[in-house]
N, CA and C atoms as an extended XYZ file, in Angstrom:
489
Properties=species:S:1:pos:R:3:atomname:S:1:resname:S:1:resid:I:1 pbc="F F F"
N         0.805       -1.214        0.028 N   UNK     1
C         0.022        0.044        0.024 CA  UNK     1
C         0.870        1.245       -0.029 C   UNK     1
N         0.367        2.417       -0.499 N   UNK     2
C         1.078        3.626       -0.633 CA  UNK     2
C         0.886        4.488        0.586 C   UNK     2
N         0.328        3.954        1.615 N   UNK     3
C        -0.103        4.658        2.839 CA  UNK     3
C         1.123        5.013        3.690 C   UNK     3
N         1.183        6.036        4.436 N   UNK     4
C         2.245        6.417        5.335 CA  UNK     4
C         1.928        5.952        6.739 C   UNK     4
N         1.344        4.774        6.838 N   UNK     5
C         0.931        4.271        8.099 CA  UNK     5
C         1.817        3.046        8.536 C   UNK     5
N         2.159        3.003        9.777 N   UNK     6
C         3.083        1.893       10.240 CA  UNK     6
C         2.746        1.450       11.689 C   UNK     6
N         3.130        0.271       11.944 N   UNK     7
C         2.951       -0.156       13.384 CA  UNK     7
C         4.299        0.204       14.050 C   UNK     7
N         4.222        0.456       15.347 N   UNK     8
C         5.458        0.732       16.125 CA  UNK     8
C         6.280       -0.523       16.174 C   UNK     8
N         7.585       -0.453       15.802 N   UNK     9
C         8.419       -1.633       15.834 CA  UNK     9
C         8.747       -1.910       17.244 C   UNK     9
N         8.929       -3.200       17.551 N   UNK    10
C         9.230       -3.565       18.874 CA  UNK    10
C         8.040       -3.707       19.863 C   UNK    10
N         6.913       -3.530       19.318 N   UNK    11
C         5.673       -3.642       20.049 CA  UNK    11
C         4.805       -4.711       19.417 C   UNK    11
N         4.177       -5.533       20.219 N   UNK    12
C         3.267       -6.609       19.686 CA  UNK    12
C         2.003       -6.555       20.301 C   UNK    12
N         0.937       -7.101       19.693 N   UNK    13
C        -0.299       -7.218       20.352 CA  UNK    13
C        -1.345       -6.436       19.615 C   UNK    13
N        -1.487       -5.099       19.877 N   UNK    14
C        -2.554       -4.393       19.320 CA  UNK    14
C        -2.695       -4.372       17.861 C   UNK    14
N        -3.782       -4.091       17.296 N   UNK    15
C        -4.033       -4.332       15.833 CA  UNK    15
C        -4.248       -3.092       14.975 C   UNK    15
N        -4.191       -1.996       15.511 N   UNK    16
C        -4.490       -0.691       14.668 CA  UNK    16
C        -3.253       -0.381       13.891 C   UNK    16
N        -3.498        0.270       12.680 N   UNK    17
C        -2.496        0.597       11.817 CA  UNK    17
C        -2.435        2.159       11.503 C   UNK    17
N        -2.896        3.001       12.490 N   UNK    18
C        -2.944        4.361       12.215 CA  UNK    18
C        -1.766        5.203       12.683 C   UNK    18
N        -0.578        4.533       12.990 N   UNK    19
C         0.582        5.182       13.551 CA  UNK    19
C         1.244        6.106       12.550 C   UNK    19
N         2.121        7.029       13.084 N   UNK    20
C         2.821        8.026       12.322 CA  UNK    20
C         4.182        7.456       11.954 C   UNK    20
N         4.620        7.623       10.753 N   UNK    21
C         5.895        7.141       10.233 CA  UNK    21
C         6.963        8.281       10.721 C   UNK    21
N         7.949        7.870       11.487 N   UNK    22
C         8.962        8.808       12.048 CA  UNK    22
C         9.674        9.609       10.960 C   UNK    22
N         9.729        9.054        9.680 N   UNK    23
C        10.361        9.816        8.652 CA  UNK    23
C         9.569       11.062        8.176 C   UNK    23
N         8.238       11.159        8.653 N   UNK    24
C         7.392       12.268        8.288 CA  UNK    24
C         7.431       13.366        9.345 C   UNK    24
N         8.157       13.247       10.379 N   UNK    25
C         8.227       14.173       11.548 CA  UNK    25
C         9.413       15.093       11.471 C   UNK    25
N         9.171       16.319       11.814 N   UNK    26
C        10.212       17.345       11.866 CA  UNK    26
C        10.390       17.715       13.310 C   UNK    26
N        11.614       17.502       13.823 N   UNK    27
C        11.951       17.753       15.253 CA  UNK    27
C        11.787       19.255       15.546 C   UNK    27
N        11.066       19.527       16.718 N   UNK    28
C        10.928       20.870       17.230 CA  UNK    28
C        11.765       21.025       18.532 C   UNK    28
N        11.588       20.019       19.389 N   UNK    29
C        12.215       19.979       20.698 CA  UNK    29
C        12.517       18.628       21.107 C   UNK    29
N        13.709       18.289       21.576 N   UNK    30
C        14.039       16.957       21.944 CA  UNK    30
C        15.121       16.932       23.039 C   UNK    30
N        15.021       16.114       23.944 N   UNK    31
C        16.090       15.988       24.978 CA  UNK    31
C        16.236       14.436       25.256 C   UNK    31
N        17.252       13.930       24.748 N   UNK    32
C        17.632       12.482       24.933 CA  UNK    32
C        16.563       11.591       24.309 C   UNK    32
N        15.737       10.993       25.127 N   UNK    33
C        14.745        9.958       24.672 CA  UNK    33
C        13.309       10.466       24.623 C   UNK    33
N        13.134       11.782       24.680 N   UNK    34
C        11.784       12.391       24.491 CA  UNK    34
C        11.860       13.482       23.467 C   UNK    34
N        10.829       13.473       22.546 N   UNK    35
C        10.778       14.491       21.499 CA  UNK    35
C         9.421       14.990       21.244 C   UNK    35
N         9.370       16.212       20.770 N   UNK    36
C         8.097       16.875       20.328 CA  UNK    36
C         8.394       17.240       18.863 C   UNK    36
N         7.513       16.856       17.937 N   UNK    37
C         7.705       16.998       16.553 CA  UNK    37
C         6.534       17.573       15.808 C   UNK    37
N         6.766       18.138       14.629 N   UNK    38
C         5.685       18.531       13.678 CA  UNK    38
C         5.349       17.401       12.774 C   UNK    38
N         4.047       17.218       12.572 N   UNK    39
C         3.569       16.169       11.674 CA  UNK    39
C         2.624       16.847       10.695 C   UNK    39
N         3.059       17.187        9.474 N   UNK    40
C         2.355       18.013        8.520 CA  UNK    40
C         1.966       17.192        7.300 C   UNK    40
N         1.708       15.874        7.389 N   UNK    41
C         1.294       15.064        6.275 CA  UNK    41
C        -0.171       15.111        6.152 C   UNK    41
N        -0.773       15.457        5.071 N   UNK    42
C        -2.168       15.521        4.883 CA  UNK    42
C        -2.695       14.325        4.189 C   UNK    42
N        -3.763       13.661        4.512 N   UNK    43
C        -4.692       14.059        5.574 CA  UNK    43
C        -4.383       13.271        6.895 C   UNK    43
N        -3.223       12.684        6.911 N   UNK    44
C        -2.847       11.884        8.135 CA  UNK    44
C        -2.794       12.652        9.440 C   UNK    44
N        -2.604       13.945        9.362 N   UNK    45
C        -2.493       14.811       10.505 CA  UNK    45
C        -3.862       15.011       11.183 C   UNK    45
N        -4.913       14.719       10.537 N   UNK    46
C        -6.181       14.847       11.115 CA  UNK    46
C        -6.438       13.873       12.184 C   UNK    46
N        -7.008       14.262       13.350 N   UNK    47
C        -7.302       13.412       14.442 CA  UNK    47
C        -6.185       13.043       15.391 C   UNK    47
N        -6.328       12.024       16.227 N   UNK    48
C        -5.336       11.746       17.208 CA  UNK    48
C        -5.094       10.258       17.250 C   UNK    48
N        -3.926        9.895       17.638 N   UNK    49
C        -3.471        8.435       17.747 CA  UNK    49
C        -2.418        8.376       18.828 C   UNK    49
N        -2.596        7.327       19.647 N   UNK    50
C        -1.589        7.107       20.731 CA  UNK    50
C        -1.327        5.631       20.674 C   UNK    50
N        -0.082        5.323       20.968 N   UNK    51
C         0.238        3.923       21.210 CA  UNK    51
C         1.443        3.820       22.026 C   UNK    51
N         1.477        2.733       22.902 N   UNK    52
C         2.748        2.629       23.691 CA  UNK    52
C         2.738        1.357       24.562 C   UNK    52
N         3.960        1.088       25.022 N   UNK    53
C         4.198       -0.027       25.966 CA  UNK    53
C         4.847        0.512       27.213 C   UNK    53
N         4.349        0.036       28.323 N   UNK    54
C         4.937        0.458       29.568 CA  UNK    54
C         5.032       -0.927       30.333 C   UNK    54
N         6.327       -1.488       30.464 N   UNK    55
C         6.530       -2.785       31.000 CA  UNK    55
C         5.650       -3.871       30.343 C   UNK    55
N         4.591       -4.331       30.935 N   UNK    56
C         3.788       -5.355       30.386 CA  UNK    56
C         2.415       -4.958       29.947 C   UNK    56
N         2.155       -3.608       29.868 N   UNK    57
C         0.923       -3.080       29.422 CA  UNK    57
C         1.113       -2.375       28.020 C   UNK    57
N         0.175       -2.652       27.140 N   UNK    58
C         0.304       -1.963       25.839 CA  UNK    58
C        -1.144       -1.287       25.618 C   UNK    58
N        -1.073       -0.073       25.233 N   UNK    59
C        -2.285        0.684       25.002 CA  UNK    59
C        -2.291        1.403       23.565 C   UNK    59
N        -3.418        1.374       22.895 N   UNK    60
C        -3.398        2.090       21.600 CA  UNK    60
C        -4.850        2.690       21.492 C   UNK    60
N        -4.854        3.908       20.932 N   UNK    61
C        -6.155        4.509       20.770 CA  UNK    61
C        -6.153        5.458       19.575 C   UNK    61
N        -7.359        5.600       18.950 N   UNK    62
C        -7.499        6.391       17.785 CA  UNK    62
C        -8.784        7.201       18.053 C   UNK    62
N        -8.741        8.607       17.576 N   UNK    63
C        -9.855        9.341       17.602 CA  UNK    63
C        -9.939       10.280       16.374 C   UNK    63
N       -11.024       10.330       15.748 N   UNK    64
C       -11.305       11.217       14.616 CA  UNK    64
C       -10.210       11.106       13.497 C   UNK    64
N        -9.796        9.892       13.246 N   UNK    65
C        -8.786        9.707       12.110 CA  UNK    65
C        -9.569        9.355       10.866 C   UNK    65
N        -8.918        9.754        9.620 N   UNK    66
C        -9.367        9.398        8.328 CA  UNK    66
C        -9.443        7.942        8.260 C   UNK    66
N       -10.502        7.296        7.704 N   UNK    67
C       -10.584        5.885        7.473 CA  UNK    67
C        -9.481        5.246        6.690 C   UNK    67
N        -8.895        4.223        7.119 N   UNK    68
C        -7.737        3.629        6.387 CA  UNK    68
C        -8.165        2.269        5.683 C   UNK    68
N        -9.286        1.760        5.923 N   UNK    69
C        -9.775        0.610        5.220 CA  UNK    69
C       -10.816        0.988        4.215 C   UNK    69
N       -10.907        0.134        3.180 N   UNK    70
C       -11.931        0.420        2.121 CA  UNK    70
C       -13.335        0.464        2.720 C   UNK    70
N       -14.069        1.572        2.262 N   UNK    71
C       -15.461        1.738        2.773 CA  UNK    71
C       -15.486        2.575        4.039 C   UNK    71
N       -14.373        2.756        4.778 N   UNK    72
C       -14.331        3.523        5.962 CA  UNK    72
C       -14.066        5.039        5.778 C   UNK    72
N       -14.895        5.840        6.247 N   UNK    73
C       -14.709        7.322        6.104 CA  UNK    73
C       -13.959        7.912        7.216 C   UNK    73
N       -14.271        7.506        8.409 N   UNK    74
C       -13.669        8.075        9.643 CA  UNK    74
C       -13.767        7.091       10.813 C   UNK    74
N       -12.576        7.030       11.553 N   UNK    75
C       -12.585        6.202       12.713 CA  UNK    75
C       -12.856        7.135       13.932 C   UNK    75
N       -14.056        7.150       14.396 N   UNK    76
C       -14.428        8.069       15.467 CA  UNK    76
C       -13.681        7.879       16.733 C   UNK    76
N       -13.791        6.637       17.317 N   UNK    77
C       -13.089        6.327       18.516 CA  UNK    77
C       -12.844        4.825       18.561 C   UNK    77
N       -11.576        4.389       18.822 N   UNK    78
C       -11.243        2.986       18.967 CA  UNK    78
C       -10.065        2.936       19.939 C   UNK    78
N       -10.117        2.000       20.815 N   UNK    79
C        -8.978        1.860       21.696 CA  UNK    79
C        -8.824        0.352       22.198 C   UNK    79
N        -7.543        0.020       22.485 N   UNK    80
C        -7.264       -1.293       22.900 CA  UNK    80
C        -6.241       -1.299       24.097 C   UNK    80
N        -6.396       -2.266       24.997 N   UNK    81
C        -5.499       -2.308       26.160 CA  UNK    81
C        -5.163       -3.755       26.299 C   UNK    81
N        -3.964       -4.112       26.330 N   UNK    82
C        -3.465       -5.532       26.469 CA  UNK    82
C        -2.371       -5.691       27.455 C   UNK    82
N        -2.332       -6.891       28.089 N   UNK    83
C        -1.227       -7.368       28.828 CA  UNK    83
C        -0.277       -8.175       27.913 C   UNK    83
N         0.969       -7.759       27.810 N   UNK    84
C         1.921       -8.389       26.893 CA  UNK    84
C         3.235       -8.768       27.593 C   UNK    84
N         4.042       -9.616       26.868 N   UNK    85
C         5.215       -9.945       27.400 CA  UNK    85
C         6.202       -8.764       27.208 C   UNK    85
N         6.846       -8.252       28.233 N   UNK    86
C         7.642       -6.997       28.084 CA  UNK    86
C         8.778       -7.069       27.105 C   UNK    86
N         8.913       -6.097       26.156 N   UNK    87
C         9.952       -6.066       25.211 CA  UNK    87
C        10.793       -4.804       25.403 C   UNK    87
N        10.372       -3.871       26.167 N   UNK    88
C        11.059       -2.651       26.450 CA  UNK    88
C        10.563       -2.035       27.708 C   UNK    88
N        11.288       -1.098       28.347 N   UNK    89
C        10.862       -0.429       29.556 CA  UNK    89
C         9.730        0.471       29.325 C   UNK    89
N         9.838        1.366       28.317 N   UNK    90
C         8.768        2.269       27.995 CA  UNK    90
C         8.934        2.738       26.589 C   UNK    90
N         7.830        2.831       25.848 N   UNK    91
C         7.859        3.357       24.513 CA  UNK    91
C         6.437        3.927       24.204 C   UNK    91
N         6.414        5.228       24.038 N   UNK    92
C         5.021        5.795       23.806 CA  UNK    92
C         5.109        6.741       22.636 C   UNK    92
N         4.100        6.808       21.836 N   UNK    93
C         3.885        7.886       20.837 CA  UNK    93
C         2.484        8.441       20.933 C   UNK    93
N         2.368        9.665       20.670 N   UNK    94
C         1.073       10.359       20.674 CA  UNK    94
C         1.049       11.475       19.626 C   UNK    94
N         0.068       11.309       18.757 N   UNK    95
C        -0.139       12.365       17.693 CA  UNK    95
C        -1.424       12.932       17.841 C   UNK    95
N        -1.515       14.302       17.939 N   UNK    96
C        -2.777       15.029       18.021 CA  UNK    96
C        -2.670       16.062       17.021 C   UNK    96
N        -3.430       15.928       15.856 N   UNK    97
C        -3.315       16.759       14.780 CA  UNK    97
C        -1.953       16.997       14.270 C   UNK    97
N        -1.353       18.184       14.265 N   UNK    98
C         0.021       18.290       13.647 CA  UNK    98
C         1.146       18.188       14.683 C   UNK    98
N         0.784       17.836       15.913 N   UNK    99
C         1.807       17.726       17.005 CA  UNK    99
C         2.000       16.255       17.334 C   UNK    99
N         3.245       15.774       17.385 N   UNK   100
C         3.576       14.444       17.642 CA  UNK   100
C         4.566       14.402       18.908 C   UNK   100
N         4.298       13.727       19.983 N   UNK   101
C         5.181       13.603       21.082 CA  UNK   101
C         5.523       12.109       21.221 C   UNK   101
N         6.768       11.808       21.511 N   UNK   102
C         7.166       10.381       21.687 CA  UNK   102
C         8.349       10.298       22.650 C   UNK   102
N         8.371        9.078       23.375 N   UNK   103
C         9.429        8.823       24.260 CA  UNK   103
C         9.764        7.282       24.181 C   UNK   103
N        10.991        6.945       24.513 N   UNK   104
C        11.356        5.492       24.654 CA  UNK   104
C        12.564        5.390       25.498 C   UNK   104
N        12.541        4.286       26.356 N   UNK   105
C        13.796        3.980       26.996 CA  UNK   105
C        13.867        2.504       26.975 C   UNK   105
N        14.935        1.951       26.332 N   UNK   106
C        15.983        2.664       25.646 CA  UNK   106
C        15.564        3.333       24.372 C   UNK   106
N        16.351        4.333       23.839 N   UNK   107
C        16.082        4.946       22.559 CA  UNK   107
C        16.173        3.873       21.462 C   UNK   107
N        15.505        4.097       20.310 N   UNK   108
C        15.536        3.253       19.137 CA  UNK   108
C        15.372        3.998       17.840 C   UNK   108
N        15.121        3.465       16.743 N   UNK   109
C        15.007        4.053       15.448 CA  UNK   109
C        13.825        4.979       15.379 C   UNK   109
N        12.779        4.703       16.068 N   UNK   110
C        11.604        5.566       16.022 CA  UNK   110
C        11.594        6.701       17.059 C   UNK   110
N        12.419        6.528       18.055 N   UNK   111
C        12.589        7.498       19.073 CA  UNK   111
C        14.173        7.651       19.333 C   UNK   111
N        14.829        8.241       18.430 N   UNK   112
C        16.301        8.332       18.649 CA  UNK   112
C        16.719        9.346       19.666 C   UNK   112
N        17.879        9.082       20.132 N   UNK   113
C        18.578       10.058       21.098 CA  UNK   113
C        18.802       11.293       20.351 C   UNK   113
N        18.262       12.393       20.769 N   UNK   114
C        18.469       13.700       20.099 CA  UNK   114
C        18.348       14.885       21.050 C   UNK   114
N        19.036       15.960       20.735 N   UNK   115
C        18.967       17.216       21.417 CA  UNK   115
C        18.565       18.270       20.390 C   UNK   115
N        17.362       18.797       20.453 N   UNK   116
C        16.825       19.786       19.565 CA  UNK   116
C        16.214       20.874       20.322 C   UNK   116
N        16.506       22.151       19.983 N   UNK   117
C        15.908       23.351       20.635 CA  UNK   117
C        15.416       24.204       19.507 C   UNK   117
N        14.103       24.558       19.600 N   UNK   118
C        13.500       25.465       18.636 CA  UNK   118
C        13.742       25.006       17.191 C   UNK   118
N        13.742       23.689       16.959 N   UNK   119
C        13.970       23.159       15.541 CA  UNK   119
C        15.406       23.029       15.142 C   UNK   119
N        16.327       23.434       15.934 N   UNK   120
C        17.715       23.272       15.711 CA  UNK   120
C        18.313       21.963       16.402 C   UNK   120
N        18.671       21.042       15.563 N   UNK   121
C        19.173       19.711       16.195 CA  UNK   121
C        20.660       19.879       16.313 C   UNK   121
N        21.155       19.618       17.561 N   UNK   122
C        22.551       19.768       17.873 CA  UNK   122
C        23.114       18.450       18.074 C   UNK   122
N        22.376       17.371       18.324 N   UNK   123
C        22.826       15.993       18.499 CA  UNK   123
C        21.774       15.034       18.045 C   UNK   123
N        22.252       13.979       17.293 N   UNK   124
C        21.195       12.970       16.814 CA  UNK   124
C        21.931       11.664       16.809 C   UNK   124
N        21.302       10.671       17.353 N   UNK   125
C        21.755        9.267       17.452 CA  UNK   125
C        23.154        9.252       18.049 C   UNK   125
N        23.319        9.914       19.135 N   UNK   126
C        24.623        9.944       19.957 CA  UNK   126
C        25.720       10.633       19.121 C   UNK   126
N        25.531       11.316       18.129 N   UNK   127
C        26.535       12.072       17.392 CA  UNK   127
C        26.173       13.546       17.225 C   UNK   127
N        27.238       14.363       17.234 N   UNK   128
C        26.995       15.826       16.916 CA  UNK   128
C        26.364       16.018       15.578 C   UNK   128
N        25.449       17.037       15.512 N   UNK   129
C        24.769       17.278       14.227 CA  UNK   129
C        24.285       18.706       14.331 C   UNK   129
N        24.392       19.496       13.321 N   UNK   130
C        23.882       20.882       13.377 CA  UNK   130
C        22.934       20.988       12.103 C   UNK   130
N        21.650       20.950       12.338 N   UNK   131
C        20.734       21.048       11.269 CA  UNK   131
C        19.406       21.658       11.745 C   UNK   131
N        18.880       22.494       11.041 N   UNK   132
C        17.599       23.222       11.299 CA  UNK   132
C        16.515       22.463       10.538 C   UNK   132
N        15.387       22.067       11.274 N   UNK   133
C        14.274       21.388       10.595 CA  UNK   133
C        14.545       19.926       10.288 C   UNK   133
N        15.392       19.307       11.088 N   UNK   134
C        15.792       17.894       10.834 CA  UNK   134
C        14.654       16.967       10.915 C   UNK   134
N        14.624       15.899       10.129 N   UNK   135
C        13.644       14.893       10.246 CA  UNK   135
C        14.026       13.978       11.517 C   UNK   135
N        13.010       13.363       12.090 N   UNK   136
C        13.175       12.520       13.230 CA  UNK   136
C        13.921       11.273       12.830 C   UNK   136
N        13.611       10.709       11.698 N   UNK   137
C        14.257        9.524       11.222 CA  UNK   137
C        14.813        9.644        9.922 C   UNK   137
N        15.980        9.066        9.607 N   UNK   138
C        16.636        9.239        8.329 CA  UNK   138
C        16.220        8.051        7.475 C   UNK   138
N        16.068        8.394        6.102 N   UNK   139
C        15.868        7.321        5.066 CA  UNK   139
C        17.108        6.475        5.081 C   UNK   139
N        16.892        5.175        5.058 N   UNK   140
C        18.014        4.235        4.957 CA  UNK   140
C        18.252        3.986        3.548 C   UNK   140
N        19.479        4.139        3.123 N   UNK   141
C        19.785        3.845        1.744 CA  UNK   141
C        20.117        2.383        1.482 C   UNK   141
N        19.782        1.872        0.345 N   UNK   142
C        19.935        0.522       -0.020 CA  UNK   142
C        21.435        0.254       -0.204 C   UNK   142
N        21.989       -0.853        0.069 N   UNK   143
C        23.305       -1.160        0.002 CA  UNK   143
C        23.694       -1.529       -1.483 C   UNK   143
N        24.922       -1.834       -1.726 N   UNK   144
C        25.300       -2.129       -3.090 CA  UNK   144
C        26.301       -1.134       -3.661 C   UNK   144
N        26.792       -1.547       -4.834 N   UNK   145
C        27.782       -0.691       -5.486 CA  UNK   145
C        27.079        0.586       -6.098 C   UNK   145
N        27.867        1.722       -6.206 N   UNK   146
C        27.273        2.895       -6.926 CA  UNK   146
C        26.890        2.586       -8.232 C   UNK   146
N        25.897        3.234       -8.760 N   UNK   147
C        25.285        2.926      -10.158 CA  UNK   147
C        26.360        2.907      -11.233 C   UNK   147
N        27.372        3.933      -11.151 N   UNK   148
C        28.347        3.949      -12.277 CA  UNK   148
C        29.258        2.663      -12.241 C   UNK   148
N        29.495        2.110      -11.043 N   UNK   149
C        30.357        0.904      -10.973 CA  UNK   149
C        29.650       -0.254      -11.610 C   UNK   149
N        28.345       -0.393      -11.326 N   UNK   150
C        27.541       -1.425      -11.897 CA  UNK   150
C        27.546       -1.346      -13.362 C   UNK   150
N        27.326       -0.080      -13.929 N   UNK   151
C        27.281        0.166      -15.388 CA  UNK   151
C        28.628       -0.294      -16.057 C   UNK   151
N        29.829        0.133      -15.368 N   UNK   152
C        31.067       -0.286      -15.898 CA  UNK   152
C        31.280       -1.790      -15.934 C   UNK   152
N        30.795       -2.414      -14.914 N   UNK   153
C        30.879       -3.903      -14.873 CA  UNK   153
C        30.044       -4.516      -15.946 C   UNK   153
N        28.826       -4.011      -16.111 N   UNK   154
C        27.959       -4.582      -17.205 CA  UNK   154
C        28.575       -4.320      -18.562 C   UNK   154
N        29.269       -3.196      -18.723 N   UNK   155
C        29.831       -2.878      -20.031 CA  UNK   155
C        31.016       -3.895      -20.293 C   UNK   155
N        31.851       -4.060      -19.291 N   UNK   156
C        32.941       -5.070      -19.463 CA  UNK   156
C        32.481       -6.478      -19.763 C   UNK   156
N        31.341       -6.892      -19.147 N   UNK   157
C        30.821       -8.152      -19.331 CA  UNK   157
C        30.324       -8.336      -20.835 C   UNK   157
N        29.692       -7.189      -21.344 N   UNK   158
C        29.226       -7.318      -22.733 CA  UNK   158
C        30.432       -7.353      -23.660 C   UNK   158
N        31.554       -6.616      -23.414 N   UNK   159
C        32.745       -6.742      -24.290 CA  UNK   159
C        33.306       -8.152      -24.207 C   UNK   159
N        33.281       -8.768      -23.079 N   UNK   160
C        33.866      -10.079      -22.916 CA  UNK   160
C        33.051      -11.064      -23.628 C   UNK   160
N        31.656      -10.920      -23.604 N   UNK   161
C        30.709      -11.802      -24.289 CA  UNK   161
C        30.939      -11.751      -25.833 C   UNK   161
N        31.276      -10.546      -26.354 N   UNK   162
C        31.493      -10.389      -27.784 CA  UNK   162
C        32.765      -11.058      -28.241 C   UNK   162
N        33.699      -11.220      -27.347 N   UNK   163
C        34.993      -11.767      -27.793 CA  UNK   163
C        34.902      -13.207      -27.766 C   UNK   163
């Protein structure tokens, strides 16, 4: 699907898919394992969503979100609460319209260690960084050789085949 919806990694149990992709968030304020971010993806920013684990309890809730299944126009209110096998100390995300707040201990890919003040990120993933309007998660590049190296190798193979 082409949707910007994801489940929280490292959490198991609840069944809702209305979560926010960390790649769509712009950091406003962050200190270590807690961050406040802007979420300006339309129409995903409409409504509220929360999900989190605290020891052996997992909670997830949705209010006034655009429908994500065929035939659904709007998810008015839906929530789940489960007892689960603990996988982390704490991990919570909450999105209410264009504001997203999240925390995790220990930090992870969705809630990285960061220091951001008024949109200026000074530290990201335990490394110094100086960027204004930084995204909360970075796109991971695919591995492999650069395209020009692959093209050179293919050309060499064609020459060898002709001989």
